[in-house]
């Protein structure tokens, strides 16, 4: 028995020795990784924050952060929102539904088209709520070819407009508008002509030229027929401008119309024709760049034209956006509109995001505009269709090819249209250094602040009624804050 016991003890010792040798000669077993535990977000969230970054890593996304109104002292700059300062009431935000836009949208399958229209115009959580559209009266340069609603053979005229027809809009524009109205029946629509029928013009050409005075009365009836026949299709035209870019005659199509000619046409023909037909559609002057505020001021200074004119429309391919305030201050009882600015296929996303949000979106709103419209809603992969000589670099808000690509214009407008519905009122807010801002109160009582950081990354405070939240934006980013 002792021998057997000694044998067992010796065997146990050898096993123990082998085990210790193994531990000393092998690498230690790896430690299992600790589980990744997401940070616990605590506190009361008083403010929602939606973000787009210029590098496209974040695109109109709601941020998972807690923003609590309080009074924690810090050294950050303040953006103060003041709902006691009341400015203009907003009509809406959107784009131009050109003939080319309607064509590429209408070329989609019924299911894809329906989904896109709901996304663009829907007011639910999945939509960006576009609330204002501009359409061309006849063709713009973003149609496949120029046309009007009364095109004739050379040498012919149609004084009674017996041959007037919306037939060319029946293919795409009218069907797409009807689908949009089914999603958003309160959307506002503005019409703008690029050219009248060429038989009314002194050069008998779609490009340039001027309206012959003997056709002023006929052309006024052309507008009347357009509005009445669109209404018969179930489409209400809320406003018209008398001429797109009246100081530029090089587009295809286009027409020149100086301020005196426009005032004459409105006071002696268009305004009286609307009154006689019982048309409530607003007449809006100018519709061109901010470098010539003297043009709309001249039209509004005409005592005969002024009663018929609701306001003036602007683009920003020249001049400064403050021209809108110049005209507003000269005629505070008249409205101002911002109706066009394109984003280019040759430009970079981040640069366009910064410039357009700062100057067009925030800039037009801070200068009394009732709306903010970018240019073309949709194009194909080649930035068409467009006329010969028309814009070949105008990028749509969306590109429609094998699928749908959302471009920078989508996000520029989306940061407002998704959160600031028609009927919202602009209220007071300040710019703080490189932080550009504009604020609103919605019909539901929500406060909305849009901020663009034109500089480098920075933290700042948003203060309302003596309390504030602290947040930050990287350089070139855009944030929309709602509370």
PDB file of C-alpha atoms in Angstrom, residues 278-466:
ATOM      1  CA  UNK A 278     -62.192  87.761 -62.469  1.00  0.00           C
ATOM      2  CA  UNK A 279     -58.727  86.255 -62.137  1.00  0.00           C
ATOM      3  CA  UNK A 280     -57.156  86.435 -58.663  1.00  0.00           C
ATOM      4  CA  UNK A 281     -53.715  85.209 -59.746  1.00  0.00           C
ATOM      5  CA  UNK A 282     -51.006  87.544 -58.439  1.00  0.00           C
ATOM      6  CA  UNK A 283     -48.939  89.576 -60.909  1.00  0.00           C
ATOM      7  CA  UNK A 284     -45.253  89.690 -59.957  1.00  0.00           C
ATOM      8  CA  UNK A 285     -42.761  92.021 -61.625  1.00  0.00           C
ATOM      9  CA  UNK A 286     -39.116  91.660 -62.684  1.00  0.00           C
ATOM     10  CA  UNK A 287     -37.969  87.994 -62.094  1.00  0.00           C
ATOM     11  CA  UNK A 288     -34.276  88.648 -62.635  1.00  0.00           C
ATOM     12  CA  UNK A 289     -31.011  89.321 -60.817  1.00  0.00           C
ATOM     13  CA  UNK A 290     -30.378  91.253 -57.621  1.00  0.00           C
ATOM     14  CA  UNK A 291     -28.047  93.692 -59.392  1.00  0.00           C
ATOM     15  CA  UNK A 292     -30.947  95.729 -60.789  1.00  0.00           C
ATOM     16  CA  UNK A 293     -33.361  96.655 -57.982  1.00  0.00           C
ATOM     17  CA  UNK A 294     -34.060  99.810 -59.984  1.00  0.00           C
ATOM     18  CA  UNK A 295     -36.139  97.705 -62.420  1.00  0.00           C
ATOM     19  CA  UNK A 296     -38.848  96.573 -59.964  1.00  0.00           C
ATOM     20  CA  UNK A 297     -38.723  99.951 -58.210  1.00  0.00           C
ATOM     21  CA  UNK A 298     -39.407 101.622 -61.554  1.00  0.00           C
ATOM     22  CA  UNK A 299     -42.389  99.322 -62.247  1.00  0.00           C
ATOM     23  CA  UNK A 300     -43.788  99.844 -58.750  1.00  0.00           C
ATOM     24  CA  UNK A 301     -43.252 103.600 -59.038  1.00  0.00           C
ATOM     25  CA  UNK A 302     -45.659 103.692 -61.974  1.00  0.00           C
ATOM     26  CA  UNK A 303     -48.948 104.792 -60.420  1.00  0.00           C
ATOM     27  CA  UNK A 304     -50.964 102.950 -63.076  1.00  0.00           C
ATOM     28  CA  UNK A 305     -49.109  99.644 -62.759  1.00  0.00           C
ATOM     29  CA  UNK A 306     -48.637  99.547 -58.988  1.00  0.00           C
ATOM     30  CA  UNK A 307     -52.231  98.578 -57.995  1.00  0.00           C
ATOM     31  CA  UNK A 308     -52.034  95.472 -60.190  1.00  0.00           C
ATOM     32  CA  UNK A 309     -48.611  94.310 -58.948  1.00  0.00           C
ATOM     33  CA  UNK A 310     -48.366  92.041 -55.921  1.00  0.00           C
ATOM     34  CA  UNK A 311     -44.569  92.199 -55.714  1.00  0.00           C
ATOM     35  CA  UNK A 312     -41.210  91.506 -57.332  1.00  0.00           C
ATOM     36  CA  UNK A 313     -39.184  88.353 -57.988  1.00  0.00           C
ATOM     37  CA  UNK A 314     -35.409  87.884 -57.905  1.00  0.00           C
ATOM     38  CA  UNK A 315     -32.548  85.598 -58.934  1.00  0.00           C
ATOM     39  CA  UNK A 316     -28.969  85.817 -57.603  1.00  0.00           C
ATOM     40  CA  UNK A 317     -26.691  85.326 -60.600  1.00  0.00           C
ATOM     41  CA  UNK A 318     -25.657  88.937 -60.050  1.00  0.00           C
ATOM     42  CA  UNK A 319     -25.861  91.502 -57.264  1.00  0.00           C
ATOM     43  CA  UNK A 320     -26.464  91.043 -53.546  1.00  0.00           C
ATOM     44  CA  UNK A 321     -29.406  89.369 -51.854  1.00  0.00           C
ATOM     45  CA  UNK A 322     -29.983  92.555 -49.838  1.00  0.00           C
ATOM     46  CA  UNK A 323     -31.582  94.004 -52.990  1.00  0.00           C
ATOM     47  CA  UNK A 324     -34.777  92.324 -51.802  1.00  0.00           C
ATOM     48  CA  UNK A 325     -34.751  94.508 -48.690  1.00  0.00           C
ATOM     49  CA  UNK A 326     -33.995  97.572 -50.810  1.00  0.00           C
ATOM     50  CA  UNK A 327     -37.176  96.975 -52.817  1.00  0.00           C
ATOM     51  CA  UNK A 328     -39.161  95.964 -49.717  1.00  0.00           C
ATOM     52  CA  UNK A 329     -38.181  99.180 -47.950  1.00  0.00           C
ATOM     53  CA  UNK A 330     -39.132 101.266 -50.982  1.00  0.00           C
ATOM     54  CA  UNK A 331     -42.559  99.568 -51.174  1.00  0.00           C
ATOM     55  CA  UNK A 332     -43.247  97.786 -47.861  1.00  0.00           C
ATOM     56  CA  UNK A 333     -46.825  96.990 -48.904  1.00  0.00           C
ATOM     57  CA  UNK A 334     -45.537  94.869 -51.829  1.00  0.00           C
ATOM     58  CA  UNK A 335     -44.105  91.358 -51.563  1.00  0.00           C
ATOM     59  CA  UNK A 336     -40.742  89.998 -52.634  1.00  0.00           C
ATOM     60  CA  UNK A 337     -40.059  86.486 -53.953  1.00  0.00           C
ATOM     61  CA  UNK A 338     -36.939  84.474 -54.677  1.00  0.00           C
ATOM     62  CA  UNK A 339     -37.656  82.384 -57.761  1.00  0.00           C
ATOM     63  CA  UNK A 340     -34.472  80.874 -59.193  1.00  0.00           C
ATOM     64  CA  UNK A 341     -30.890  79.797 -58.509  1.00  0.00           C
ATOM     65  CA  UNK A 342     -29.250  76.772 -60.089  1.00  0.00           C
ATOM     66  CA  UNK A 343     -26.644  74.387 -58.727  1.00  0.00           C
ATOM     67  CA  UNK A 344     -24.059  73.379 -61.312  1.00  0.00           C
ATOM     68  CA  UNK A 345     -22.888  69.955 -62.407  1.00  0.00           C
ATOM     69  CA  UNK A 346     -19.360  71.397 -62.368  1.00  0.00           C
ATOM     70  CA  UNK A 347     -19.528  72.524 -58.721  1.00  0.00           C
ATOM     71  CA  UNK A 348     -18.590  70.683 -55.527  1.00  0.00           C
ATOM     72  CA  UNK A 349     -21.251  69.574 -53.020  1.00  0.00           C
ATOM     73  CA  UNK A 350     -19.747  71.262 -49.970  1.00  0.00           C
ATOM     74  CA  UNK A 351     -19.186  74.598 -51.676  1.00  0.00           C
ATOM     75  CA  UNK A 352     -22.701  74.693 -53.115  1.00  0.00           C
ATOM     76  CA  UNK A 353     -24.231  73.682 -49.777  1.00  0.00           C
ATOM     77  CA  UNK A 354     -22.505  76.538 -47.937  1.00  0.00           C
ATOM     78  CA  UNK A 355     -23.082  79.231 -50.557  1.00  0.00           C
ATOM     79  CA  UNK A 356     -26.712  78.474 -51.318  1.00  0.00           C
ATOM     80  CA  UNK A 357     -27.824  77.988 -47.718  1.00  0.00           C
ATOM     81  CA  UNK A 358     -26.068  81.192 -46.668  1.00  0.00           C
ATOM     82  CA  UNK A 359     -26.997  83.452 -49.581  1.00  0.00           C
ATOM     83  CA  UNK A 360     -30.119  81.945 -51.123  1.00  0.00           C
ATOM     84  CA  UNK A 361     -32.004  80.138 -48.359  1.00  0.00           C
ATOM     85  CA  UNK A 362     -31.052  82.137 -45.267  1.00  0.00           C
ATOM     86  CA  UNK A 363     -30.301  85.255 -47.313  1.00  0.00           C
ATOM     87  CA  UNK A 364     -33.650  85.468 -49.101  1.00  0.00           C
ATOM     88  CA  UNK A 365     -35.604  84.747 -45.924  1.00  0.00           C
ATOM     89  CA  UNK A 366     -33.679  87.373 -43.935  1.00  0.00           C
ATOM     90  CA  UNK A 367     -34.489  89.839 -46.722  1.00  0.00           C
ATOM     91  CA  UNK A 368     -38.285  89.501 -46.670  1.00  0.00           C
ATOM     92  CA  UNK A 369     -38.862  86.861 -49.356  1.00  0.00           C
ATOM     93  CA  UNK A 370     -42.089  84.854 -49.124  1.00  0.00           C
ATOM     94  CA  UNK A 371     -40.448  81.856 -50.753  1.00  0.00           C
ATOM     95  CA  UNK A 372     -37.123  80.318 -51.726  1.00  0.00           C
ATOM     96  CA  UNK A 373     -36.927  78.388 -54.992  1.00  0.00           C
ATOM     97  CA  UNK A 374     -33.946  76.695 -56.563  1.00  0.00           C
ATOM     98  CA  UNK A 375     -33.963  75.900 -60.269  1.00  0.00           C
ATOM     99  CA  UNK A 376     -34.600  72.539 -61.901  1.00  0.00           C
ATOM    100  CA  UNK A 377     -36.303  69.819 -59.848  1.00  0.00           C
ATOM    101  CA  UNK A 378     -35.039  66.848 -61.877  1.00  0.00           C
ATOM    102  CA  UNK A 379     -32.730  66.013 -64.774  1.00  0.00           C
ATOM    103  CA  UNK A 380     -31.416  62.935 -66.497  1.00  0.00           C
ATOM    104  CA  UNK A 381     -27.819  61.757 -66.158  1.00  0.00           C
ATOM    105  CA  UNK A 382     -26.696  64.227 -68.860  1.00  0.00           C
ATOM    106  CA  UNK A 383     -28.307  67.228 -67.107  1.00  0.00           C
ATOM    107  CA  UNK A 384     -31.088  67.372 -69.676  1.00  0.00           C
ATOM    108  CA  UNK A 385     -33.393  67.609 -71.424  1.00  0.00           C
ATOM    109  CA  UNK A 386     -32.631  71.170 -72.525  1.00  0.00           C
ATOM    110  CA  UNK A 387     -33.045  73.226 -75.660  1.00  0.00           C
ATOM    111  CA  UNK A 388     -30.235  73.859 -78.135  1.00  0.00           C
ATOM    112  CA  UNK A 389     -28.195  76.482 -76.315  1.00  0.00           C
ATOM    113  CA  UNK A 390     -30.083  75.912 -73.057  1.00  0.00           C
ATOM    114  CA  UNK A 391     -28.342  75.180 -69.763  1.00  0.00           C
ATOM    115  CA  UNK A 392     -26.227  72.031 -70.067  1.00  0.00           C
ATOM    116  CA  UNK A 393     -24.766  72.177 -66.539  1.00  0.00           C
ATOM    117  CA  UNK A 394     -27.926  72.794 -64.487  1.00  0.00           C
ATOM    118  CA  UNK A 395     -28.083  70.005 -61.926  1.00  0.00           C
ATOM    119  CA  UNK A 396     -31.499  68.892 -60.740  1.00  0.00           C
ATOM    120  CA  UNK A 397     -32.413  68.439 -57.111  1.00  0.00           C
ATOM    121  CA  UNK A 398     -32.551  64.793 -58.140  1.00  0.00           C
ATOM    122  CA  UNK A 399     -30.961  62.950 -61.046  1.00  0.00           C
ATOM    123  CA  UNK A 400     -33.136  60.234 -62.543  1.00  0.00           C
ATOM    124  CA  UNK A 401     -31.333  57.487 -64.424  1.00  0.00           C
ATOM    125  CA  UNK A 402     -31.324  53.813 -63.417  1.00  0.00           C
ATOM    126  CA  UNK A 403     -32.299  55.043 -59.973  1.00  0.00           C
ATOM    127  CA  UNK A 404     -32.682  58.331 -58.123  1.00  0.00           C
ATOM    128  CA  UNK A 405     -29.669  60.363 -56.968  1.00  0.00           C
ATOM    129  CA  UNK A 406     -30.328  63.123 -54.450  1.00  0.00           C
ATOM    130  CA  UNK A 407     -28.135  66.108 -55.222  1.00  0.00           C
ATOM    131  CA  UNK A 408     -27.100  69.131 -53.183  1.00  0.00           C
ATOM    132  CA  UNK A 409     -30.237  71.152 -54.042  1.00  0.00           C
ATOM    133  CA  UNK A 410     -32.373  68.452 -52.409  1.00  0.00           C
ATOM    134  CA  UNK A 411     -30.621  69.047 -49.086  1.00  0.00           C
ATOM    135  CA  UNK A 412     -30.462  72.850 -49.402  1.00  0.00           C
ATOM    136  CA  UNK A 413     -34.226  73.123 -49.740  1.00  0.00           C
ATOM    137  CA  UNK A 414     -34.973  70.102 -47.543  1.00  0.00           C
ATOM    138  CA  UNK A 415     -33.438  71.789 -44.503  1.00  0.00           C
ATOM    139  CA  UNK A 416     -36.285  74.313 -44.723  1.00  0.00           C
ATOM    140  CA  UNK A 417     -39.190  72.640 -46.533  1.00  0.00           C
ATOM    141  CA  UNK A 418     -39.280  69.633 -44.201  1.00  0.00           C
ATOM    142  CA  UNK A 419     -39.654  71.767 -41.086  1.00  0.00           C
ATOM    143  CA  UNK A 420     -41.075  75.172 -42.124  1.00  0.00           C
ATOM    144  CA  UNK A 421     -44.551  74.712 -43.648  1.00  0.00           C
ATOM    145  CA  UNK A 422     -46.487  77.461 -45.447  1.00  0.00           C
ATOM    146  CA  UNK A 423     -47.994  79.895 -42.987  1.00  0.00           C
ATOM    147  CA  UNK A 424     -44.893  79.900 -40.792  1.00  0.00           C
ATOM    148  CA  UNK A 425     -43.674  83.335 -39.748  1.00  0.00           C
ATOM    149  CA  UNK A 426     -40.068  84.460 -39.716  1.00  0.00           C
ATOM    150  CA  UNK A 427     -38.974  85.669 -36.306  1.00  0.00           C
ATOM    151  CA  UNK A 428     -35.837  87.320 -34.969  1.00  0.00           C
ATOM    152  CA  UNK A 429     -32.430  85.642 -34.869  1.00  0.00           C
ATOM    153  CA  UNK A 430     -28.890  86.961 -35.121  1.00  0.00           C
ATOM    154  CA  UNK A 431     -25.821  85.873 -37.021  1.00  0.00           C
ATOM    155  CA  UNK A 432     -22.907  85.075 -34.719  1.00  0.00           C
ATOM    156  CA  UNK A 433     -19.540  85.379 -36.421  1.00  0.00           C
ATOM    157  CA  UNK A 434     -19.427  82.735 -39.161  1.00  0.00           C
ATOM    158  CA  UNK A 435     -22.748  81.265 -38.037  1.00  0.00           C
ATOM    159  CA  UNK A 436     -25.545  82.385 -40.352  1.00  0.00           C
ATOM    160  CA  UNK A 437     -29.112  81.874 -39.145  1.00  0.00           C
ATOM    161  CA  UNK A 438     -32.807  82.357 -39.809  1.00  0.00           C
ATOM    162  CA  UNK A 439     -35.690  81.438 -37.486  1.00  0.00           C
ATOM    163  CA  UNK A 440     -39.431  80.762 -37.787  1.00  0.00           C
ATOM    164  CA  UNK A 441     -42.534  79.929 -35.796  1.00  0.00           C
ATOM    165  CA  UNK A 442     -44.698  77.320 -37.509  1.00  0.00           C
ATOM    166  CA  UNK A 443     -48.523  77.322 -37.498  1.00  0.00           C
ATOM    167  CA  UNK A 444     -48.304  74.573 -34.853  1.00  0.00           C
ATOM    168  CA  UNK A 445     -46.201  76.830 -32.623  1.00  0.00           C
ATOM    169  CA  UNK A 446     -42.870  75.075 -33.178  1.00  0.00           C
ATOM    170  CA  UNK A 447     -39.733  77.177 -33.346  1.00  0.00           C
ATOM    171  CA  UNK A 448     -37.343  76.326 -36.187  1.00  0.00           C
ATOM    172  CA  UNK A 449     -33.784  77.657 -36.498  1.00  0.00           C
ATOM    173  CA  UNK A 450     -31.621  77.015 -39.566  1.00  0.00           C
ATOM    174  CA  UNK A 451     -27.886  77.569 -39.043  1.00  0.00           C
ATOM    175  CA  UNK A 452     -25.016  77.406 -41.546  1.00  0.00           C
ATOM    176  CA  UNK A 453     -21.412  77.412 -40.351  1.00  0.00           C
ATOM    177  CA  UNK A 454     -19.472  79.425 -42.898  1.00  0.00           C
ATOM    178  CA  UNK A 455     -16.205  78.996 -40.988  1.00  0.00           C
ATOM    179  CA  UNK A 456     -14.487  76.211 -39.053  1.00  0.00           C
ATOM    180  CA  UNK A 457     -15.829  73.804 -36.443  1.00  0.00           C
ATOM    181  CA  UNK A 458     -17.357  75.639 -33.531  1.00  0.00           C
ATOM    182  CA  UNK A 459     -19.542  75.245 -30.456  1.00  0.00           C
ATOM    183  CA  UNK A 460     -22.302  77.775 -29.837  1.00  0.00           C
ATOM    184  CA  UNK A 461     -25.437  78.388 -27.827  1.00  0.00           C
ATOM    185  CA  UNK A 462     -29.021  78.691 -29.048  1.00  0.00           C
ATOM    186  CA  UNK A 463     -30.879  80.913 -26.596  1.00  0.00           C
ATOM    187  CA  UNK A 464     -34.643  81.324 -26.344  1.00  0.00           C
ATOM    188  CA  UNK A 465     -36.485  83.137 -23.544  1.00  0.00           C
ATOM    189  CA  UNK A 466     -33.477  83.236 -21.255  1.00  0.00           C
TER     190      UNK A 466
END
